[in-house]
Amino acid sequence: ATSLHERSRGSSSLALKACTARALTTMHVIHDTGSTNTWLFSQACMDKLCTDDRRARYDHTKSSSFVAYPDQGPVSITFGTGKIEGHIGAEDFHIGPYTVKNQQFGEIEKADGDVFTQPEIGGIAGYAFKVMSANGAVPLFDNIMAQKVLPTNAFGFWLSNDPSQNAMVYGAMPKQFYKGELSRLPVTDPYYWSVDLDQFAIGDEVFLSAGESGVHAEKAGVAADDGWFAAAAAPFLRKRTPETLAAPAALIQKRRKLTPKAIFDSGTTYFTAGGSLFERIMERLPPTKCNELTEKSHPDLRFRLKDENNKLVDFNFSHEEYMVRSSSTEDSECRPAFMLIDVPKEHDGPSMIMGQVFNHKYVVQYDRGSGKDSDARVGVALAAHGSAQADALRSATGGQARVLHQMSHRLQSPA
């Protein structure tokens, strides 16, 4: 059997223990809402990345509850920085006080590139939607729902600037970890945890807007990728002549697909943007000496999202919250916490990822509701940080394995 305790990529993690008759092996996995399958490094992997003495590996030959799937061929997954490959099996997972029976996962037998280079990382647990799953494997949280493991089909993340005080919460997020009420945002493309992004702005300048999705999508590079856009969608969106108002249904459907998306991804550290949108953001927010940053040179970021009642809600970030220090020295340079990532076209509205920088300021709850994709919601509220939260974490995790994982880049903190 296998037992899961707490952790997420970049700042917190879940410890996964393999319970066998002979030994107890502790592994630490990334908790990633941007992927779906669960993978563990296997004892059968002989690649350099696998054989680091500091990395724990799962050995199914020592488990009486492991189930093999010999009829299924090898499965491979490509990430942005590398590729992993292996076979599907099933095991019993224990997550704190909870048990998930016969959970399918992939044993990593080959690993290339820079995937999980940190030796403490023993694998990844994916929490995105089943449609993304390789070989039709049932995702971990789908099994949790089917087996009625939790009283509420939800989980969430609370992050702080102290790597020893981060939490992944199974079930509803405790009220003491956030301020006010959770804004419940409907998931509108249940492949990723994607919600509609009504507007993204830097200061008073709008960079992406659902109100004029065609115009802003063109600036973001969509027109260059989709030949139909310039010829058909642009006149439809801009001129609204009788001819364009009579546009065929297929064109209208394509226009709808251009609704910008905000993707909530616990496995991504920074904000992301694709194509020329990323270039425009970086041009507007150039690297600067940290002690020279001002509200004028680097204005607030604004992400305007729509909740389940069609109310627009703004989530703002000052330069103290989105600029990253290169070092702790007084003359350190600061760079914007943005990465270039192009989301697959069929899910690109265009899309921006809300990574851990977002989650450091706001708690994020991932709610599957009844389990139907149409019921999925992302709950967001301003995080509460202080001694009360730290004490609550110590009390809740007493006696459980904890792993401290320092982010590779330290966000600038206000003086």
GROMACS .gro file of N, CA, C and O in nm, residues 124-218:
model
  380
  124ILE      N    1   0.482   1.268  -0.908
  124ILE     CA    2   0.384   1.375  -0.926
  124ILE      C    3   0.244   1.317  -0.913
  124ILE      O    4   0.217   1.204  -0.958
  125ALA      N    5   0.154   1.391  -0.848
  125ALA     CA    6   0.013   1.353  -0.839
  125ALA      C    7  -0.067   1.460  -0.912
  125ALA      O    8  -0.063   1.577  -0.875
  126GLY      N    9  -0.139   1.420  -1.017
  126GLY     CA   10  -0.214   1.515  -1.099
  126GLY      C   11  -0.358   1.528  -1.052
  126GLY      O   12  -0.424   1.430  -1.017
  127TYR      N   13  -0.409   1.653  -1.054
  127TYR     CA   14  -0.544   1.682  -1.005
  127TYR      C   15  -0.631   1.752  -1.108
  127TYR      O   16  -0.736   1.805  -1.074
  128ALA      N   17  -0.587   1.754  -1.236
  128ALA     CA   18  -0.671   1.811  -1.340
  128ALA      C   19  -0.780   1.710  -1.378
  128ALA      O   20  -0.803   1.612  -1.307
  129PHE      N   21  -0.846   1.731  -1.492
  129PHE     CA   22  -0.967   1.656  -1.522
  129PHE      C   23  -0.938   1.528  -1.602
  129PHE      O   24  -0.838   1.518  -1.674
  130LYS      N   25  -1.030   1.431  -1.592
  130LYS     CA   26  -1.008   1.297  -1.646
  130LYS      C   27  -0.983   1.297  -1.796
  130LYS      O   28  -0.912   1.211  -1.848
  131VAL      N   29  -1.043   1.392  -1.869
  131VAL     CA   30  -1.028   1.396  -2.014
  131VAL      C   31  -0.881   1.408  -2.053
  131VAL      O   32  -0.841   1.370  -2.163
  132MET      N   33  -0.796   1.458  -1.964
  132MET     CA   34  -0.653   1.475  -1.992
  132MET      C   35  -0.574   1.346  -1.963
  132MET      O   36  -0.459   1.333  -2.004
  133SER      N   37  -0.635   1.249  -1.897
  133SER     CA   38  -0.562   1.134  -1.847
  133SER      C   39  -0.507   1.046  -1.959
  133SER      O   40  -0.576   1.015  -2.056
  134ALA      N   41  -0.382   1.003  -1.943
  134ALA     CA   42  -0.319   0.912  -2.039
  134ALA      C   43  -0.372   0.771  -2.017
  134ALA      O   44  -0.387   0.725  -1.903
  135ASN      N   45  -0.402   0.701  -2.127
  135ASN     CA   46  -0.449   0.562  -2.124
  135ASN      C   47  -0.578   0.543  -2.046
  135ASN      O   48  -0.610   0.432  -2.004
  136GLY      N   49  -0.650   0.653  -2.024
  136GLY     CA   50  -0.777   0.642  -1.954
  136GLY      C   51  -0.766   0.608  -1.807
  136GLY      O   52  -0.865   0.567  -1.744
  137ALA      N   53  -0.648   0.623  -1.748
  137ALA     CA   54  -0.630   0.593  -1.605
  137ALA      C   55  -0.719   0.685  -1.521
  137ALA      O   56  -0.732   0.804  -1.550
  138VAL      N   57  -0.781   0.629  -1.419
  138VAL     CA   58  -0.868   0.707  -1.332
  138VAL      C   59  -0.782   0.797  -1.244
  138VAL      O   60  -0.696   0.748  -1.169
  139PRO      N   61  -0.801   0.931  -1.250
  139PRO     CA   62  -0.718   1.021  -1.170
  139PRO      C   63  -0.741   1.002  -1.020
  139PRO      O   64  -0.846   0.952  -0.977
  140LEU      N   65  -0.643   1.042  -0.942
  140LEU     CA   66  -0.648   1.026  -0.797
  140LEU      C   67  -0.774   1.086  -0.738
  140LEU      O   68  -0.846   1.021  -0.662
  141PHE      N   69  -0.804   1.212  -0.772
  141PHE     CA   70  -0.918   1.276  -0.705
  141PHE      C   71  -1.050   1.220  -0.754
  141PHE      O   72  -1.148   1.218  -0.679
  142ASP      N   73  -1.057   1.171  -0.878
  142ASP     CA   74  -1.179   1.104  -0.925
  142ASP      C   75  -1.204   0.979  -0.843
  142ASP      O   76  -1.320   0.946  -0.811
  143ASN      N   77  -1.098   0.907  -0.807
  143ASN     CA   78  -1.113   0.790  -0.720
  143ASN      C   79  -1.157   0.830  -0.580
  143ASN      O   80  -1.239   0.764  -0.517
  144ILE      N   81  -1.100   0.939  -0.531
  144ILE     CA   82  -1.139   0.990  -0.399
  144ILE      C   83  -1.289   1.019  -0.395
  144ILE      O   84  -1.359   0.985  -0.299
  145MET      N   85  -1.340   1.081  -0.503
  145MET     CA   86  -1.483   1.112  -0.510
  145MET      C   87  -1.566   0.985  -0.521
  145MET      O   88  -1.668   0.968  -0.452
  146ALA      N   89  -1.525   0.893  -0.610
  146ALA     CA   90  -1.602   0.770  -0.633
  146ALA      C   91  -1.610   0.686  -0.506
  146ALA      O   92  -1.714   0.621  -0.480
  147GLN      N   93  -1.504   0.685  -0.428
  147GLN     CA   94  -1.501   0.605  -0.305
  147GLN      C   95  -1.552   0.681  -0.183
  147GLN      O   96  -1.548   0.631  -0.071
  148LYS      N   97  -1.600   0.805  -0.208
  148LYS     CA   98  -1.657   0.889  -0.101
  148LYS      C   99  -1.562   0.900   0.019
  148LYS      O  100  -1.600   0.883   0.135
  149VAL      N  101  -1.437   0.929  -0.013
  149VAL     CA  102  -1.333   0.938   0.089
  149VAL      C  103  -1.349   1.064   0.175
  149VAL      O  104  -1.325   1.061   0.297
  150LEU      N  105  -1.391   1.174   0.112
  150LEU     CA  106  -1.401   1.302   0.182
  150LEU      C  107  -1.546   1.344   0.199
  150LEU      O  108  -1.631   1.313   0.114
  151PRO      N  109  -1.578   1.420   0.303
  151PRO     CA  110  -1.715   1.472   0.318
  151PRO      C  111  -1.747   1.579   0.214
  151PRO      O  112  -1.863   1.601   0.181
  152THR      N  113  -1.642   1.645   0.161
  152THR     CA  114  -1.658   1.748   0.058
  152THR      C  115  -1.559   1.721  -0.053
  152THR      O  116  -1.440   1.700  -0.025
  153ASN      N  117  -1.604   1.722  -0.176
  153ASN     CA  118  -1.517   1.693  -0.290
  153ASN      C  119  -1.434   1.816  -0.327
  153ASN      O  120  -1.453   1.878  -0.432
  154ALA      N  121  -1.344   1.852  -0.238
  154ALA     CA  122  -1.265   1.973  -0.258
  154ALA      C  123  -1.127   1.954  -0.196
  154ALA      O  124  -1.106   1.869  -0.109
  155PHE      N  125  -1.034   2.036  -0.241
  155PHE     CA  126  -0.900   2.044  -0.183
  155PHE      C  127  -0.848   2.183  -0.214
  155PHE      O  128  -0.903   2.254  -0.299
  156GLY      N  129  -0.744   2.225  -0.145
  156GLY     CA  130  -0.694   2.360  -0.170
  156GLY      C  131  -0.554   2.379  -0.117
  156GLY      O  132  -0.495   2.290  -0.054
  157PHE      N  133  -0.499   2.499  -0.146
  157PHE     CA  134  -0.362   2.531  -0.107
  157PHE      C  135  -0.359   2.666  -0.035
  157PHE      O  136  -0.421   2.764  -0.079
  158TRP      N  137  -0.285   2.668   0.075
  158TRP     CA  138  -0.254   2.791   0.148
  158TRP      C  139  -0.103   2.800   0.154
  158TRP      O  140  -0.036   2.709   0.204
  159LEU      N  141  -0.047   2.907   0.099
  159LEU     CA  142   0.098   2.925   0.094
  159LEU      C  143   0.139   3.050   0.169
  159LEU      O  144   0.065   3.149   0.174
  160SER      N  145   0.258   3.047   0.225
  160SER     CA  146   0.314   3.164   0.292
  160SER      C  147   0.455   3.186   0.239
  160SER      O  148   0.504   3.112   0.155
  161ASN      N  149   0.523   3.290   0.289
  161ASN     CA  150   0.661   3.315   0.249
  161ASN      C  151   0.760   3.231   0.329
  161ASN      O  152   0.880   3.235   0.303
  162ASP      N  153   0.710   3.156   0.425
  162ASP     CA  154   0.793   3.065   0.503
  162ASP      C  155   0.770   2.924   0.450
  162ASP      O  156   0.658   2.871   0.460
  163PRO      N  157   0.873   2.860   0.390
  163PRO     CA  158   0.852   2.728   0.329
  163PRO      C  159   0.811   2.620   0.428
  163PRO      O  160   0.765   2.514   0.387
  164SER      N  161   0.827   2.645   0.557
  164SER     CA  162   0.785   2.547   0.655
  164SER      C  163   0.639   2.564   0.693
  164SER      O  164   0.584   2.487   0.771
  165GLN      N  165   0.574   2.666   0.636
  165GLN     CA  166   0.435   2.693   0.670
  165GLN      C  167   0.351   2.702   0.542
  165GLN      O  168   0.301   2.807   0.504
  166ASN      N  169   0.339   2.592   0.475
  166ASN     CA  170   0.255   2.580   0.357
  166ASN      C  171   0.166   2.459   0.375
  166ASN      O  172   0.205   2.362   0.440
  167ALA      N  173   0.047   2.463   0.318
  167ALA     CA  174  -0.045   2.352   0.341
  167ALA      C  175  -0.126   2.320   0.217
  167ALA      O  176  -0.171   2.409   0.145
  168MET      N  177  -0.142   2.189   0.193
  168MET     CA  178  -0.245   2.141   0.102
  168MET      C  179  -0.355   2.083   0.190
  168MET      O  180  -0.328   1.999   0.277
  169VAL      N  181  -0.477   2.127   0.168
  169VAL     CA  182  -0.589   2.089   0.254
  169VAL      C  183  -0.684   2.000   0.175
  169VAL      O  184  -0.727   2.036   0.065
  170TYR      N  185  -0.715   1.882   0.229
  170TYR     CA  186  -0.817   1.797   0.171
  170TYR      C  187  -0.951   1.833   0.234
  170TYR      O  188  -0.962   1.843   0.356
  171GLY      N  189  -1.055   1.851   0.150
  171GLY     CA  190  -1.183   1.898   0.198
  171GLY      C  191  -1.189   2.049   0.189
  171GLY      O  192  -1.106   2.113   0.123
  172ALA      N  193  -1.289   2.110   0.251
  172ALA     CA  194  -1.307   2.254   0.245
  172ALA      C  195  -1.193   2.327   0.317
  172ALA      O  196  -1.145   2.281   0.420
  173MET      N  197  -1.151   2.440   0.262
  173MET     CA  198  -1.047   2.522   0.324
  173MET      C  199  -1.099   2.580   0.456
  173MET      O  200  -1.205   2.645   0.457
  174PRO      N  201  -1.030   2.558   0.569
  174PRO     CA  202  -1.075   2.615   0.696
  174PRO      C  203  -1.084   2.767   0.688
  174PRO      O  204  -0.997   2.833   0.631
  175LYS      N  205  -1.190   2.822   0.748
  175LYS     CA  206  -1.217   2.966   0.739
  175LYS      C  207  -1.103   3.049   0.797
  175LYS      O  208  -1.080   3.162   0.752
  176GLN      N  209  -1.030   2.995   0.893
  176GLN     CA  210  -0.926   3.074   0.957
  176GLN      C  211  -0.808   3.104   0.865
  176GLN      O  212  -0.723   3.187   0.897
  177PHE      N  213  -0.802   3.038   0.748
  177PHE     CA  214  -0.690   3.059   0.658
  177PHE      C  215  -0.717   3.165   0.551
  177PHE      O  216  -0.633   3.190   0.466
  178TYR      N  217  -0.835   3.228   0.553
  178TYR     CA  218  -0.860   3.335   0.457
  178TYR      C  219  -0.952   3.441   0.516
  178TYR      O  220  -1.017   3.421   0.618
  179LYS      N  221  -0.954   3.555   0.449
  179LYS     CA  222  -1.033   3.669   0.493
  179LYS      C  223  -1.155   3.686   0.403
  179LYS      O  224  -1.147   3.666   0.282
  180GLY      N  225  -1.266   3.725   0.462
  180GLY     CA  226  -1.386   3.747   0.383
  180GLY      C  227  -1.446   3.616   0.335
  180GLY      O  228  -1.436   3.512   0.403
  181GLU      N  229  -1.508   3.619   0.217
  181GLU     CA  230  -1.571   3.501   0.161
  181GLU      C  231  -1.497   3.456   0.035
  181GLU      O  232  -1.434   3.537  -0.033
  182LEU      N  233  -1.507   3.327   0.004
  182LEU     CA  234  -1.449   3.275  -0.118
  182LEU      C  235  -1.531   3.322  -0.238
  182LEU      O  236  -1.654   3.310  -0.239
  183SER      N  237  -1.464   3.375  -0.340
  183SER     CA  238  -1.528   3.401  -0.469
  183SER      C  239  -1.527   3.270  -0.545
  183SER      O  240  -1.421   3.211  -0.568
  184ARG      N  241  -1.645   3.222  -0.584
  184ARG     CA  242  -1.656   3.094  -0.651
  184ARG      C  243  -1.661   3.116  -0.802
  184ARG      O  244  -1.756   3.177  -0.854
  185LEU      N  245  -1.560   3.067  -0.871
  185LEU     CA  246  -1.543   3.093  -1.014
  185LEU      C  247  -1.572   2.964  -1.092
  185LEU      O  248  -1.505   2.862  -1.071
  186PRO      N  249  -1.670   2.964  -1.183
  186PRO     CA  250  -1.703   2.842  -1.258
  186PRO      C  251  -1.588   2.801  -1.351
  186PRO      O  252  -1.526   2.885  -1.416
  187VAL      N  253  -1.560   2.672  -1.356
  187VAL     CA  254  -1.462   2.618  -1.451
  187VAL      C  255  -1.533   2.605  -1.586
  187VAL      O  256  -1.633   2.534  -1.599
  188THR      N  257  -1.482   2.675  -1.688
  188THR     CA  258  -1.550   2.681  -1.817
  188THR      C  259  -1.483   2.596  -1.925
  188THR      O  260  -1.536   2.583  -2.034
  189ASP      N  261  -1.367   2.539  -1.894
  189ASP     CA  262  -1.302   2.444  -1.985
  189ASP      C  263  -1.239   2.336  -1.898
  189ASP      O  264  -1.121   2.341  -1.866
  190PRO      N  265  -1.319   2.235  -1.856
  190PRO     CA  266  -1.271   2.135  -1.760
  190PRO      C  267  -1.175   2.035  -1.822
  190PRO      O  268  -1.201   1.916  -1.829
  191TYR      N  269  -1.064   2.084  -1.863
  191TYR     CA  270  -0.946   2.009  -1.904
  191TYR      C  271  -0.839   2.047  -1.804
  191TYR      O  272  -0.788   1.966  -1.729
  192TYR      N  273  -0.809   2.179  -1.803
  192TYR     CA  274  -0.738   2.242  -1.691
  192TYR      C  275  -0.844   2.300  -1.596
  192TYR      O  276  -0.964   2.297  -1.625
  193TRP      N  277  -0.797   2.355  -1.484
  193TRP     CA  278  -0.886   2.432  -1.397
  193TRP      C  279  -0.893   2.574  -1.454
  193TRP      O  280  -0.831   2.667  -1.402
  194SER      N  281  -0.968   2.589  -1.563
  194SER     CA  282  -0.974   2.714  -1.639
  194SER      C  283  -1.103   2.789  -1.608
  194SER      O  284  -1.212   2.732  -1.613
  195VAL      N  285  -1.089   2.918  -1.580
  195VAL     CA  286  -1.205   3.005  -1.560
  195VAL      C  287  -1.194   3.120  -1.658
  195VAL      O  288  -1.087   3.148  -1.712
  196ASP      N  289  -1.306   3.187  -1.683
  196ASP     CA  290  -1.305   3.298  -1.778
  196ASP      C  291  -1.231   3.418  -1.721
  196ASP      O  292  -1.255   3.459  -1.607
  197LEU      N  293  -1.138   3.470  -1.800
  197LEU     CA  294  -1.061   3.588  -1.763
  197LEU      C  295  -1.122   3.707  -1.836
  197LEU      O  296  -1.107   3.723  -1.957
  198ASP      N  297  -1.195   3.789  -1.763
  198ASP     CA  298  -1.264   3.901  -1.825
  198ASP      C  299  -1.166   4.009  -1.869
  198ASP      O  300  -1.183   4.071  -1.974
  199GLN      N  301  -1.059   4.029  -1.788
  199GLN     CA  302  -0.964   4.135  -1.822
  199GLN      C  303  -0.833   4.116  -1.747
  199GLN      O  304  -0.832   4.076  -1.630
  200PHE      N  305  -0.723   4.141  -1.817
  200PHE     CA  306  -0.592   4.150  -1.753
  200PHE      C  307  -0.534   4.286  -1.787
  200PHE      O  308  -0.529   4.326  -1.904
  201ALA      N  309  -0.493   4.360  -1.684
  201ALA     CA  310  -0.441   4.495  -1.704
  201ALA      C  311  -0.316   4.517  -1.620
  201ALA      O  312  -0.298   4.456  -1.515
  202ILE      N  313  -0.229   4.604  -1.671
  202ILE     CA  314  -0.114   4.654  -1.595
  202ILE      C  315  -0.137   4.803  -1.577
  202ILE      O  316  -0.133   4.879  -1.674
  203GLY      N  317  -0.166   4.842  -1.453
  203GLY     CA  318  -0.206   4.981  -1.431
  203GLY      C  319  -0.336   5.007  -1.504
  203GLY      O  320  -0.433   4.932  -1.492
  204ASP      N  321  -0.339   5.114  -1.584
  204ASP     CA  322  -0.460   5.150  -1.659
  204ASP      C  323  -0.462   5.090  -1.799
  204ASP      O  324  -0.558   5.109  -1.873
  205GLU      N  325  -0.358   5.017  -1.837
  205GLU     CA  326  -0.349   4.962  -1.972
  205GLU      C  327  -0.401   4.819  -1.975
  205GLU      O  328  -0.349   4.730  -1.906
  206VAL      N  329  -0.504   4.796  -2.056
  206VAL     CA  330  -0.563   4.664  -2.069
  206VAL      C  331  -0.486   4.583  -2.173
  206VAL      O  332  -0.469   4.627  -2.286
  207PHE      N  333  -0.439   4.465  -2.133
  207PHE     CA  334  -0.361   4.380  -2.222
  207PHE      C  335  -0.445   4.266  -2.280
  207PHE      O  336  -0.411   4.211  -2.384
  208LEU      N  337  -0.552   4.230  -2.212
  208LEU     CA  338  -0.637   4.120  -2.256
  208LEU      C  339  -0.777   4.146  -2.203
  208LEU      O  340  -0.793   4.183  -2.087
  209SER      N  341  -0.878   4.126  -2.288
  209SER     CA  342  -1.013   4.158  -2.246
  209SER      C  343  -1.113   4.068  -2.316
  209SER      O  344  -1.106   4.048  -2.437
  210ALA      N  345  -1.210   4.015  -2.239
  210ALA     CA  346  -1.316   3.934  -2.298
  210ALA      C  347  -1.414   4.021  -2.374
  210ALA      O  348  -1.477   3.976  -2.470
  211GLY      N  349  -1.427   4.147  -2.335
  211GLY     CA  350  -1.519   4.237  -2.402
  211GLY      C  351  -1.484   4.260  -2.547
  211GLY      O  352  -1.571   4.284  -2.630
  212GLU      N  353  -1.356   4.256  -2.578
  212GLU     CA  354  -1.309   4.269  -2.716
  212GLU      C  355  -1.211   4.156  -2.741
  212GLU      O  356  -1.096   4.176  -2.776
  213SER      N  357  -1.259   4.032  -2.721
  213SER     CA  358  -1.169   3.918  -2.723
  213SER      C  359  -1.093   3.907  -2.853
  213SER      O  360  -0.977   3.871  -2.856
  214GLY      N  361  -1.157   3.941  -2.965
  214GLY     CA  362  -1.088   3.930  -3.093
  214GLY      C  363  -0.972   4.026  -3.104
  214GLY      O  364  -0.861   3.988  -3.141
  215VAL      N  365  -0.996   4.153  -3.068
  215VAL     CA  366  -0.891   4.254  -3.077
  215VAL      C  367  -0.773   4.217  -2.990
  215VAL      O  368  -0.657   4.218  -3.032
  216HIS      N  369  -0.802   4.178  -2.866
  216HIS     CA  370  -0.693   4.148  -2.773
  216HIS      C  371  -0.629   4.015  -2.802
  216HIS      O  372  -0.510   3.997  -2.781
  217ALA      N  373  -0.708   3.920  -2.853
  217ALA     CA  374  -0.649   3.792  -2.891
  217ALA      C  375  -0.552   3.812  -3.007
  217ALA      O  376  -0.447   3.749  -3.012
  218GLU      N  377  -0.586   3.902  -3.098
  218GLU     CA  378  -0.496   3.928  -3.210
  218GLU      C  379  -0.364   3.984  -3.159
  218GLU      O  380  -0.256   3.945  -3.203
   0.00000   0.00000   0.00000
